[in-house]
Amino acid sequence: MSAIEGIAARARLLGEAGYFDPNSDEVIPSPCISVCRMSEDRSHCVGCFRTIPEIRAWAQADSAERLAIWAALAQRAGMAFPP
């Protein structure tokens, strides 16, 4: 499975569970798929497609910020968001 397929599968699973619904009270889960390695140019993680600042900000991010991070990483990965 490629990195893009991995993050796309995670996004689909979370989307189907309703985590990306703006009316949901659920905490939006991390996009981490346990492939923690930076790209060659160090612009983003090759597993979750987040940048280092996004990874650092995740724990303190509210729902709106987490959705924005998911949208940004989806764009980097070339996938639609929400799935």
mmCIF file of C-alpha atoms in Angstrom:
data_model
loop_
_atom_site.group_PDB
_atom_site.id
_atom_site.type_symbol
_atom_site.label_atom_id
_atom_site.label_comp_id
_atom_site.label_asym_id
_atom_site.label_seq_id
_atom_site.Cartn_x
_atom_site.Cartn_y
_atom_site.Cartn_z
ATOM 1 C CA MET A 1 0.000 0.000 0.000
ATOM 2 C CA SER A 2 1.391 3.417 -0.934
ATOM 3 C CA ALA A 3 1.505 6.298 1.524
ATOM 4 C CA ILE A 4 -1.276 8.074 -0.347
ATOM 5 C CA GLU A 5 -3.436 4.951 -0.213
ATOM 6 C CA GLY A 6 -2.756 4.664 3.526
ATOM 7 C CA ILE A 7 -3.765 8.209 4.396
ATOM 8 C CA ALA A 8 -6.725 8.058 1.990
ATOM 9 C CA ALA A 9 -7.948 4.856 3.665
ATOM 10 C CA ARG A 10 -7.655 6.484 7.108
ATOM 11 C CA ALA A 11 -9.540 9.562 5.911
ATOM 12 C CA ARG A 12 -12.296 7.389 4.397
ATOM 13 C CA LEU A 13 -12.653 5.371 7.599
ATOM 14 C CA LEU A 14 -12.839 8.481 9.783
ATOM 15 C CA GLY A 15 -15.203 10.203 7.352
ATOM 16 C CA GLU A 16 -17.559 7.212 7.343
ATOM 17 C CA ALA A 17 -17.520 7.254 11.159
ATOM 18 C CA GLY A 18 -18.649 10.912 11.099
ATOM 19 C CA TYR A 19 -15.499 12.498 12.513
ATOM 20 C CA PHE A 20 -15.359 15.160 9.799
ATOM 21 C CA ASP A 21 -18.999 16.180 10.230
ATOM 22 C CA PRO A 22 -18.953 19.835 11.335
ATOM 23 C CA ASN A 23 -21.815 19.100 13.767
ATOM 24 C CA SER A 24 -19.998 16.214 15.447
ATOM 25 C CA ASP A 25 -18.844 16.547 19.048
ATOM 26 C CA GLU A 26 -16.250 13.797 18.551
ATOM 27 C CA VAL A 27 -12.557 14.677 18.852
ATOM 28 C CA ILE A 28 -11.013 14.519 15.383
ATOM 29 C CA PRO A 29 -8.386 11.748 15.362
ATOM 30 C CA SER A 30 -4.824 12.238 14.233
ATOM 31 C CA PRO A 31 -3.994 11.403 10.627
ATOM 32 C CA CYS A 32 -0.934 9.439 11.802
ATOM 33 C CA ILE A 33 -0.675 6.017 10.153
ATOM 34 C CA SER A 34 2.573 5.075 11.973
ATOM 35 C CA VAL A 35 4.819 5.728 8.986
ATOM 36 C CA CYS A 36 6.774 8.478 10.699
ATOM 37 C CA ARG A 37 9.425 9.606 8.251
ATOM 38 C CA MET A 38 10.022 13.004 6.710
ATOM 39 C CA SER A 39 10.107 13.443 2.950
ATOM 40 C CA GLU A 40 13.472 13.840 1.291
ATOM 41 C CA ASP A 41 13.068 17.627 1.183
ATOM 42 C CA ARG A 42 11.769 17.561 4.814
ATOM 43 C CA SER A 43 8.588 19.374 3.785
ATOM 44 C CA HIS A 44 6.192 16.827 5.306
ATOM 45 C CA CYS A 45 5.820 13.351 6.810
ATOM 46 C CA VAL A 46 5.529 10.701 4.090
ATOM 47 C CA GLY A 47 2.937 8.801 6.162
ATOM 48 C CA CYS A 48 0.454 11.444 7.251
ATOM 49 C CA PHE A 49 1.511 14.318 4.956
ATOM 50 C CA ARG A 50 1.638 16.800 7.858
ATOM 51 C CA THR A 51 4.389 19.375 8.193
ATOM 52 C CA ILE A 52 6.505 19.546 11.347
ATOM 53 C CA PRO A 53 4.575 22.624 12.597
ATOM 54 C CA GLU A 54 1.270 20.776 12.003
ATOM 55 C CA ILE A 55 2.535 17.721 13.901
ATOM 56 C CA ARG A 56 3.634 19.929 16.807
ATOM 57 C CA ALA A 57 0.339 21.854 16.853
ATOM 58 C CA TRP A 58 -1.915 18.787 16.716
ATOM 59 C CA ALA A 59 -2.218 18.036 20.443
ATOM 60 C CA GLN A 60 -3.344 21.580 21.289
ATOM 61 C CA ALA A 61 -5.459 22.134 18.153
ATOM 62 C CA ASP A 62 -9.202 22.575 18.413
ATOM 63 C CA SER A 63 -11.643 20.940 15.970
ATOM 64 C CA ALA A 64 -11.460 23.769 13.422
ATOM 65 C CA GLU A 65 -7.658 23.686 13.407
ATOM 66 C CA ARG A 66 -7.635 19.895 13.110
ATOM 67 C CA LEU A 67 -10.011 20.031 10.157
ATOM 68 C CA ALA A 68 -7.777 22.670 8.536
ATOM 69 C CA ILE A 69 -4.741 20.417 9.030
ATOM 70 C CA TRP A 70 -6.609 17.476 7.510
ATOM 71 C CA ALA A 71 -7.613 19.660 4.533
ATOM 72 C CA ALA A 72 -4.016 20.850 4.023
ATOM 73 C CA LEU A 73 -2.522 17.371 4.208
ATOM 74 C CA ALA A 74 -5.191 16.057 1.826
ATOM 75 C CA GLN A 75 -4.190 18.726 -0.668
ATOM 76 C CA ARG A 76 -0.517 17.712 -0.295
ATOM 77 C CA ALA A 77 -1.458 14.073 -0.816
ATOM 78 C CA GLY A 78 -3.607 14.955 -3.847
ATOM 79 C CA MET A 79 -6.807 13.562 -2.394
ATOM 80 C CA ALA A 80 -10.281 14.979 -1.898
ATOM 81 C CA PHE A 81 -11.293 16.189 1.541
ATOM 82 C CA PRO A 82 -13.636 15.466 3.099
ATOM 83 C CA PRO A 83 -13.501 11.981 1.584
#
